[in-house]
PDB file of C-alpha atoms in Angstrom:
ATOM      1  CA  MET G   1      46.128 107.920 135.349  1.00 38.00           C
ATOM      2  CA  LEU G   2      44.916 111.603 134.771  1.00 40.00           C
ATOM      3  CA  LEU G   3      46.868 113.667 131.867  1.00 42.00           C
ATOM      4  CA  GLN G   4      47.934 116.994 133.363  1.00 45.00           C
ATOM      5  CA  GLU G   5      47.613 120.016 131.048  1.00 47.00           C
ATOM      6  CA  THR G   6      51.704 121.525 131.633  1.00 48.00           C
ATOM      7  CA  ARG G   7      52.045 125.192 130.722  1.00 67.00           C
ATOM      8  CA  ILE G   8      54.884 126.599 129.313  1.00 77.00           C
ATOM      9  CA  ARG G   9      56.435 130.024 130.236  1.00 91.00           C
ATOM     10  CA  LEU G  10      58.121 132.098 127.768  1.00 95.00           C
ATOM     11  CA  SER G  11      60.805 133.702 129.790  1.00 96.00           C
ATOM     12  CA  LYS G  12      62.833 135.605 127.190  1.00 96.00           C
ATOM     13  CA  ALA G  13      63.266 135.493 123.162  1.00 95.00           C
ATOM     14  CA  VAL G  14      66.306 136.705 121.994  1.00 95.00           C
ATOM     15  CA  LEU G  15      67.716 137.352 118.536  1.00 93.00           C
ATOM     16  CA  LEU G  16      70.738 136.366 117.377  1.00 94.00           C
ATOM     17  CA  ARG G  17      72.434 138.949 114.459  1.00 89.00           C
ATOM     18  CA  ASP G  18      76.065 138.850 113.374  1.00 89.00           C
ATOM     19  CA  ALA G  19      77.726 142.162 114.194  1.00 84.00           C
ATOM     20  CA  LEU G  20      79.258 142.401 110.315  1.00 82.00           C
ATOM     21  CA  THR G  21      76.505 141.761 108.318  1.00 81.00           C
ATOM     22  CA  GLY G  22      73.749 142.300 110.405  1.00 80.00           C
ATOM     23  CA  GLU G  23      72.405 139.318 109.438  1.00 86.00           C
ATOM     24  CA  PRO G  24      70.566 136.864 111.687  1.00 92.00           C
ATOM     25  CA  VAL G  25      72.617 133.703 112.668  1.00 93.00           C
ATOM     26  CA  SER G  26      70.837 129.942 112.633  1.00 86.00           C
ATOM     27  CA  SER G  27      72.975 127.266 111.906  1.00 88.00           C
ATOM     28  CA  GLY G  28      76.184 126.536 114.321  1.00 91.00           C
ATOM     29  CA  VAL G  29      75.684 128.326 117.370  1.00 95.00           C
ATOM     30  CA  ARG G  30      75.285 126.803 120.891  1.00 96.00           C
ATOM     31  CA  VAL G  31      73.053 128.756 123.016  1.00 97.00           C
ATOM     32  CA  HIS G  32      73.405 127.500 127.504  1.00 96.00           C
ATOM     33  CA  SER G  33      71.331 128.648 130.000  1.00 96.00           C
ATOM     34  CA  LEU G  34      73.320 129.586 133.480  1.00 96.00           C
ATOM     35  CA  SER G  35      69.839 129.951 134.883  1.00 96.00           C
ATOM     36  CA  GLY G  36      67.582 126.897 134.739  1.00 95.00           C
ATOM     37  CA  GLY G  37      64.555 126.034 132.644  1.00 95.00           C
ATOM     38  CA  LYS G  38      64.321 125.167 128.747  1.00 95.00           C
ATOM     39  CA  ILE G  39      65.630 126.656 125.894  1.00 96.00           C
ATOM     40  CA  GLU G  40      64.517 126.307 121.767  1.00 95.00           C
ATOM     41  CA  LYS G  41      66.148 127.378 119.067  1.00 94.00           C
ATOM     42  CA  LYS G  42      63.603 128.957 115.827  1.00 94.00           C
ATOM     43  CA  SER G  43      64.353 129.368 112.658  1.00 92.00           C
ATOM     44  CA  GLY G  44      65.960 133.269 111.470  1.00 93.00           C
ATOM     45  CA  GLY G  45      68.218 133.476 114.720  1.00 95.00           C
ATOM     46  CA  TYR G  46      65.494 133.179 117.522  1.00 96.00           C
ATOM     47  CA  VAL G  47      66.105 131.883 120.915  1.00 97.00           C
ATOM     48  CA  LEU G  48      63.340 131.626 123.345  1.00 96.00           C
ATOM     49  CA  PHE G  49      63.927 130.534 126.985  1.00 97.00           C
ATOM     50  CA  LEU G  50      61.233 128.978 128.882  1.00 96.00           C
ATOM     51  CA  ASP G  51      60.293 128.167 132.015  1.00 95.00           C
ATOM     52  CA  VAL G  52      63.294 130.504 133.869  1.00 95.00           C
ATOM     53  CA  ASP G  53      62.581 131.285 137.894  1.00 93.00           C
ATOM     54  CA  ALA G  54      66.140 133.243 138.449  1.00 95.00           C
ATOM     55  CA  PRO G  55      65.854 136.848 138.913  1.00 95.00           C
ATOM     56  CA  GLU G  56      67.727 137.187 135.958  1.00 96.00           C
ATOM     57  CA  LEU G  57      68.803 135.268 132.809  1.00 97.00           C
ATOM     58  CA  GLU G  58      72.376 134.212 132.124  1.00 97.00           C
ATOM     59  CA  PHE G  59      73.460 132.538 129.371  1.00 97.00           C
ATOM     60  CA  GLU G  60      76.377 131.826 126.525  1.00 96.00           C
ATOM     61  CA  VAL G  61      76.230 131.726 123.614  1.00 96.00           C
ATOM     62  CA  GLU G  62      78.920 129.749 121.185  1.00 94.00           C
ATOM     63  CA  SER G  63      80.020 128.839 118.270  1.00 95.00           C
ATOM     64  CA  PRO G  64      83.412 127.981 115.950  1.00 94.00           C
ATOM     65  CA  VAL G  65      83.188 131.171 113.735  1.00 94.00           C
ATOM     66  CA  TYR G  66      81.689 133.854 116.505  1.00 93.00           C
ATOM     67  CA  GLN G  67      83.521 135.458 119.812  1.00 90.00           C
ATOM     68  CA  SER G  68      82.124 133.228 122.617  1.00 89.00           C
ATOM     69  CA  ARG G  69      79.925 135.629 124.738  1.00 87.00           C
ATOM     70  CA  LYS G  70      78.047 135.458 128.432  1.00 89.00           C
ATOM     71  CA  ILE G  71      74.880 137.860 128.205  1.00 92.00           C
ATOM     72  CA  CYS G  72      72.751 138.565 131.678  1.00 94.00           C
ATOM     73  CA  LEU G  73      69.058 139.971 130.890  1.00 94.00           C
ATOM     74  CA  LYS G  74      66.123 140.398 132.899  1.00 93.00           C
ATOM     75  CA  PRO G  75      62.998 138.382 132.198  1.00 95.00           C
ATOM     76  CA  ASP G  76      60.139 139.643 130.686  1.00 95.00           C
ATOM     77  CA  GLN G  77      57.541 136.554 129.703  1.00 94.00           C
ATOM     78  CA  GLY G  78      58.570 137.980 126.046  1.00 90.00           C
ATOM     79  CA  GLU G  79      57.186 141.157 126.197  1.00 90.00           C
ATOM     80  CA  GLU G  80      60.442 142.798 124.126  1.00 88.00           C
ATOM     81  CA  LEU G  81      62.709 140.949 121.730  1.00 89.00           C
ATOM     82  CA  GLU G  82      66.277 141.663 122.593  1.00 86.00           C
ATOM     83  CA  ASP G  83      68.978 141.804 119.798  1.00 86.00           C
ATOM     84  CA  ILE G  84      71.957 139.809 120.899  1.00 90.00           C
ATOM     85  CA  LEU G  85      75.472 140.459 118.160  1.00 86.00           C
ATOM     86  CA  MET G  86      77.573 137.559 117.655  1.00 90.00           C
ATOM     87  CA  TYR G  87      80.865 139.275 117.073  1.00 88.00           C
ATOM     88  CA  PRO G  88      83.380 137.632 114.151  1.00 89.00           C
ATOM     89  CA  SER G  89      86.343 135.353 115.526  1.00 90.00           C
ATOM     90  CA  PRO G  90      89.403 135.080 113.566  1.00 89.00           C
ATOM     91  CA  SER G  91      87.966 131.584 112.055  1.00 90.00           C
ATOM     92  CA  TYR G  92      85.518 134.029 110.779  1.00 92.00           C
ATOM     93  CA  PRO G  93      84.818 133.335 106.722  1.00 88.00           C
ATOM     94  CA  GLN G  94      86.445 136.593 105.675  1.00 75.00           C
ATOM     95  CA  ARG G  95      85.157 138.170 102.726  1.00 73.00           C
ATOM     96  CA  ALA G  96      87.388 139.179  99.919  1.00 76.00           C
ATOM     97  CA  GLY G  97      88.208 143.358 100.711  1.00 82.00           C
ATOM     98  CA  CYS G  98      87.065 142.646 104.891  1.00 90.00           C
ATOM     99  CA  THR G  99      89.431 145.070 106.940  1.00 95.00           C
ATOM    100  CA  ALA G 100      90.688 143.129 110.252  1.00 94.00           C
ATOM    101  CA  VAL G 101      91.360 144.735 113.254  1.00 96.00           C
ATOM    102  CA  ARG G 102      93.355 142.997 116.292  1.00 95.00           C
ATOM    103  CA  GLY G 103      94.478 144.098 119.658  1.00 94.00           C
ATOM    104  CA  LYS G 104      94.877 143.588 123.248  1.00 92.00           C
ATOM    105  CA  ALA G 105      93.053 144.853 125.514  1.00 91.00           C
ATOM    106  CA  ALA G 106      91.818 143.980 129.758  1.00 89.00           C
ATOM    107  CA  PRO G 107      90.430 140.394 129.343  1.00 88.00           C
ATOM    108  CA  GLY G 108      86.372 140.655 129.015  1.00 85.00           C
ATOM    109  CA  SER G 109      86.501 144.465 128.125  1.00 87.00           C
ATOM    110  CA  ILE G 110      84.342 145.793 125.453  1.00 90.00           C
ATOM    111  CA  LEU G 111      85.960 147.779 122.559  1.00 94.00           C
ATOM    112  CA  ARG G 112      83.631 150.447 120.457  1.00 95.00           C
ATOM    113  CA  PHE G 113      84.377 151.516 117.015  1.00 96.00           C
ATOM    114  CA  HIS G 114      83.597 154.229 114.466  1.00 96.00           C
ATOM    115  CA  MET G 115      84.545 156.055 111.849  1.00 95.00           C
ATOM    116  CA  GLU G 116      83.524 159.702 110.748  1.00 94.00           C
ATOM    117  CA  ASP G 117      82.247 158.928 107.044  1.00 89.00           C
ATOM    118  CA  GLU G 118      80.270 161.797 105.746  1.00 87.00           C
ATOM    119  CA  ARG G 119      78.651 159.760 102.954  1.00 86.00           C
ATOM    120  CA  GLU G 120      77.581 157.966 106.558  1.00 87.00           C
ATOM    121  CA  VAL G 121      76.700 160.127 108.454  1.00 92.00           C
ATOM    122  CA  CYS G 122      72.778 160.366 110.275  1.00 93.00           C
ATOM    123  CA  ARG G 123      71.139 163.321 111.256  1.00 94.00           C
ATOM    124  CA  LEU G 124      68.215 164.205 113.956  1.00 96.00           C
ATOM    125  CA  PHE G 125      64.671 164.369 112.874  1.00 95.00           C
ATOM    126  CA  ALA G 126      63.613 165.710 116.422  1.00 95.00           C
ATOM    127  CA  GLY G 127      65.520 167.413 119.173  1.00 97.00           C
ATOM    128  CA  TYR G 128      66.373 165.305 122.223  1.00 98.00           C
ATOM    129  CA  LYS G 129      65.982 166.007 125.886  1.00 98.00           C
ATOM    130  CA  LYS G 130      68.334 164.588 128.892  1.00 97.00           C
ATOM    131  CA  GLY G 131      67.027 161.115 130.195  1.00 98.00           C
ATOM    132  CA  GLU G 132      64.522 160.372 127.259  1.00 98.00           C
ATOM    133  CA  GLU G 133      63.951 156.795 126.087  1.00 96.00           C
ATOM    134  CA  LYS G 134      63.337 157.479 122.966  1.00 95.00           C
ATOM    135  CA  LEU G 135      65.763 158.989 120.468  1.00 96.00           C
ATOM    136  CA  SER G 136      64.438 160.247 116.640  1.00 95.00           C
ATOM    137  CA  PHE G 137      66.858 159.816 113.864  1.00 94.00           C
ATOM    138  CA  TYR G 138      67.372 159.007 109.970  1.00 90.00           C
ATOM    139  CA  ARG G 139      69.436 156.044 109.921  1.00 84.00           C
ATOM    140  CA  LYS G 140      71.013 156.709 105.775  1.00 80.00           C
ATOM    141  CA  HIS G 141      70.951 153.656 103.205  1.00 69.00           C
ATOM    142  CA  LYS G 142      69.005 152.105 106.239  1.00 64.00           C
ATOM    143  CA  THR G 143      71.978 150.249 107.515  1.00 65.00           C
ATOM    144  CA  ALA G 144      71.388 148.057 110.018  1.00 64.00           C
ATOM    145  CA  GLY G 145      73.131 148.251 114.081  1.00 78.00           C
ATOM    146  CA  VAL G 146      72.397 148.092 117.600  1.00 83.00           C
ATOM    147  CA  LEU G 147      75.777 150.206 118.022  1.00 90.00           C
ATOM    148  CA  TRP G 148      75.881 154.097 117.475  1.00 94.00           C
ATOM    149  CA  TYR G 149      77.808 157.060 118.114  1.00 97.00           C
ATOM    150  CA  ILE G 150      76.625 160.539 118.299  1.00 98.00           C
ATOM    151  CA  ARG G 151      78.318 164.020 119.281  1.00 97.00           C
ATOM    152  CA  LYS G 152      77.534 167.592 118.860  1.00 97.00           C
ATOM    153  CA  LYS G 153      79.744 169.055 115.727  1.00 95.00           C
ATOM    154  CA  LYS G 154      81.649 172.200 117.645  1.00 95.00           C
ATOM    155  CA  ASP G 155      82.910 169.219 120.341  1.00 96.00           C
ATOM    156  CA  SER G 156      85.908 166.836 119.330  1.00 91.00           C
ATOM    157  CA  SER G 157      84.652 163.810 121.323  1.00 92.00           C
ATOM    158  CA  GLY G 158      81.287 162.521 121.765  1.00 96.00           C
ATOM    159  CA  VAL G 159      79.206 159.120 123.158  1.00 96.00           C
ATOM    160  CA  TYR G 160      78.182 155.571 121.890  1.00 97.00           C
ATOM    161  CA  PHE G 161      74.522 154.536 122.382  1.00 96.00           C
ATOM    162  CA  ALA G 162      72.619 151.342 121.793  1.00 91.00           C
ATOM    163  CA  LEU G 163      69.082 150.483 120.262  1.00 88.00           C
ATOM    164  CA  LYS G 164      66.895 147.833 121.885  1.00 81.00           C
ATOM    165  CA  HIS G 165      66.504 146.351 118.087  1.00 75.00           C
ATOM    166  CA  SER G 166      68.738 146.584 115.290  1.00 66.00           C
ATOM    167  CA  GLY G 167      66.477 145.981 112.001  1.00 59.00           C
ATOM    168  CA  GLU G 168      63.940 147.497 112.540  1.00 61.00           C
ATOM    169  CA  ASP G 169      63.146 150.579 110.092  1.00 66.00           C
ATOM    170  CA  ALA G 170      61.478 153.153 111.671  1.00 77.00           C
ATOM    171  CA  GLU G 171      62.414 156.951 112.583  1.00 87.00           C
ATOM    172  CA  VAL G 172      61.620 156.724 116.185  1.00 92.00           C
ATOM    173  CA  TYR G 173      63.999 154.203 118.150  1.00 91.00           C
ATOM    174  CA  GLN G 174      64.014 152.580 121.899  1.00 90.00           C
ATOM    175  CA  LEU G 175      67.277 153.488 123.591  1.00 93.00           C
ATOM    176  CA  ARG G 176      68.789 151.139 125.829  1.00 89.00           C
ATOM    177  CA  GLU G 177      69.588 153.764 128.130  1.00 94.00           C
ATOM    178  CA  PRO G 178      68.725 157.025 128.097  1.00 97.00           C
ATOM    179  CA  LEU G 179      71.820 159.772 127.174  1.00 98.00           C
ATOM    180  CA  ASP G 180      72.651 161.959 129.611  1.00 97.00           C
ATOM    181  CA  ARG G 181      72.617 165.515 128.142  1.00 97.00           C
ATOM    182  CA  ASP G 182      70.054 167.494 125.164  1.00 98.00           C
ATOM    183  CA  TYR G 183      70.763 167.347 121.566  1.00 98.00           C
ATOM    184  CA  GLN G 184      69.709 169.460 119.228  1.00 97.00           C
ATOM    185  CA  ILE G 185      68.797 168.882 115.407  1.00 96.00           C
ATOM    186  CA  LYS G 186      71.234 171.199 113.568  1.00 94.00           C
ATOM    187  CA  ASP G 187      74.499 170.576 115.658  1.00 96.00           C
ATOM    188  CA  THR G 188      74.255 166.480 116.556  1.00 98.00           C
ATOM    189  CA  VAL G 189      76.028 164.143 113.757  1.00 97.00           C
ATOM    190  CA  ILE G 190      75.102 160.972 114.578  1.00 96.00           C
ATOM    191  CA  TYR G 191      77.591 157.592 112.915  1.00 95.00           C
ATOM    192  CA  PRO G 192      76.954 153.657 112.850  1.00 92.00           C
ATOM    193  CA  ALA G 193      79.440 152.127 114.985  1.00 93.00           C
ATOM    194  CA  TRP G 194      80.680 148.630 116.139  1.00 91.00           C
ATOM    195  CA  GLU G 195      81.464 146.903 119.485  1.00 89.00           C
ATOM    196  CA  THR G 196      83.871 143.634 120.476  1.00 90.00           C
ATOM    197  CA  VAL G 197      85.052 142.174 123.593  1.00 87.00           C
ATOM    198  CA  ALA G 198      88.294 141.068 124.537  1.00 89.00           C
ATOM    199  CA  ASP G 199      88.873 137.200 125.663  1.00 86.00           C
ATOM    200  CA  GLU G 200      89.622 135.831 128.692  1.00 86.00           C
ATOM    201  CA  ASN G 201      93.497 136.600 127.065  1.00 89.00           C
ATOM    202  CA  GLY G 202      92.586 139.930 126.521  1.00 90.00           C
ATOM    203  CA  ALA G 203      93.270 139.930 122.598  1.00 91.00           C
ATOM    204  CA  PHE G 204      90.624 141.376 120.288  1.00 93.00           C
ATOM    205  CA  TYR G 205      89.473 140.782 116.884  1.00 93.00           C
ATOM    206  CA  MET G 206      87.053 143.230 114.813  1.00 93.00           C
ATOM    207  CA  LEU G 207      85.865 143.187 111.106  1.00 92.00           C
ATOM    208  CA  PHE G 208      84.743 145.672 108.596  1.00 90.00           C
ATOM    209  CA  LEU G 209      82.611 145.234 105.183  1.00 85.00           C
ATOM    210  CA  GLU G 210      84.120 148.609 104.133  1.00 83.00           C
ATOM    211  CA  LEU G 211      85.883 151.616 104.377  1.00 89.00           C
ATOM    212  CA  PRO G 212      85.664 155.070 103.562  1.00 88.00           C
ATOM    213  CA  GLY G 213      88.884 155.206 101.621  1.00 89.00           C
ATOM    214  CA  GLN G 214      91.898 153.531 101.364  1.00 93.00           C
ATOM    215  CA  GLU G 215      93.263 154.590 104.333  1.00 95.00           C
ATOM    216  CA  CYS G 216      91.040 156.174 106.710  1.00 94.00           C
ATOM    217  CA  GLN G 217      90.781 157.020 110.983  1.00 96.00           C
ATOM    218  CA  LEU G 218      89.670 154.289 113.132  1.00 97.00           C
ATOM    219  CA  TYR G 219      88.120 155.938 116.499  1.00 97.00           C
ATOM    220  CA  TYR G 220      87.375 154.069 119.246  1.00 96.00           C
ATOM    221  CA  SER G 221      87.164 153.354 123.476  1.00 95.00           C
ATOM    222  CA  TYR G 222      88.137 151.067 125.977  1.00 89.00           C
ATOM    223  CA  GLU G 223      88.308 151.347 130.020  1.00 82.00           C
ATOM    224  CA  GLU G 224      91.345 150.651 131.447  1.00 78.00           C
ATOM    225  CA  SER G 225      91.386 151.607 135.017  1.00 76.00           C
ATOM    226  CA  GLY G 226      87.856 152.254 135.832  1.00 79.00           C
ATOM    227  CA  GLN G 227      88.090 155.040 133.091  1.00 84.00           C
ATOM    228  CA  VAL G 228      86.999 155.167 129.200  1.00 86.00           C
ATOM    229  CA  ARG G 229      89.611 156.066 127.316  1.00 89.00           C
ATOM    230  CA  GLN G 230      89.184 157.583 123.492  1.00 92.00           C
ATOM    231  CA  LYS G 231      91.855 157.003 120.868  1.00 94.00           C
ATOM    232  CA  GLU G 232      91.952 156.828 117.417  1.00 96.00           C
ATOM    233  CA  THR G 233      94.569 155.204 114.690  1.00 96.00           C
ATOM    234  CA  PRO G 234      94.501 154.773 111.283  1.00 96.00           C
ATOM    235  CA  ILE G 235      93.788 151.698 109.584  1.00 97.00           C
ATOM    236  CA  ILE G 236      94.133 150.553 105.358  1.00 96.00           C
ATOM    237  CA  GLN G 237      91.529 148.670 103.425  1.00 94.00           C
ATOM    238  CA  ALA G 238      91.780 145.033 103.126  1.00 93.00           C
ATOM    239  CA  LYS G 239      94.781 144.773 105.508  1.00 93.00           C
ATOM    240  CA  GLU G 240      95.193 143.241 108.882  1.00 93.00           C
ATOM    241  CA  ASN G 241      95.744 146.430 111.172  1.00 96.00           C
ATOM    242  CA  HIS G 242      97.141 146.160 114.260  1.00 95.00           C
ATOM    243  CA  ILE G 243      95.980 148.428 117.212  1.00 89.00           C
ATOM    244  CA  ILE G 244      98.464 149.086 120.110  1.00 73.00           C
TER     245      ILE G 244
END
């Protein structure tokens, strides 16, 4: 019998991260491909998708302490590592002092949050032109996160944007999607942000490690009837807060 060489093709590499802490997630996570091929889990939260022939890679991530997620990505033969955030569920081992937020939204909708804490505000290193794929800004305290909120100082509201990598320490960051307006150094502020997903019953759950004070304003956005709504509500440190 002749032995034939088998070549395994890397279709996509992802890194699973805890959305609360930014730390890689390895244990207790099940990954199931809906697009065929094979899956190889590595230490440190890395997951490799092999021999996927479909034009899109669709997979599910499940865990006893995180919300289940269904993800769709483009295979790129491992050219670019993609960060996948794991959102804490109500079964997450809550740490002392953590603040919880619960509420109801349309099933499957994404909710994004931020707090305008001046201790955490970040500034641009260089101006940004509409449509550019990279943004240069200073991450105070080396804050690791995929999601951020940007607005002009004179505006009452801004937009959320996502980076392709959450853990890298750099000055210039690759955007997942370009921003749709210009931003100048002196009149722009950037804040860390977080997101979660409403489950099949419309319930959502979010944890925050620390608030700027005992009580603060939580700003958030969600989609309703095809429109993105932005609201705010006071929340209390180390309590379970309900958003109506």
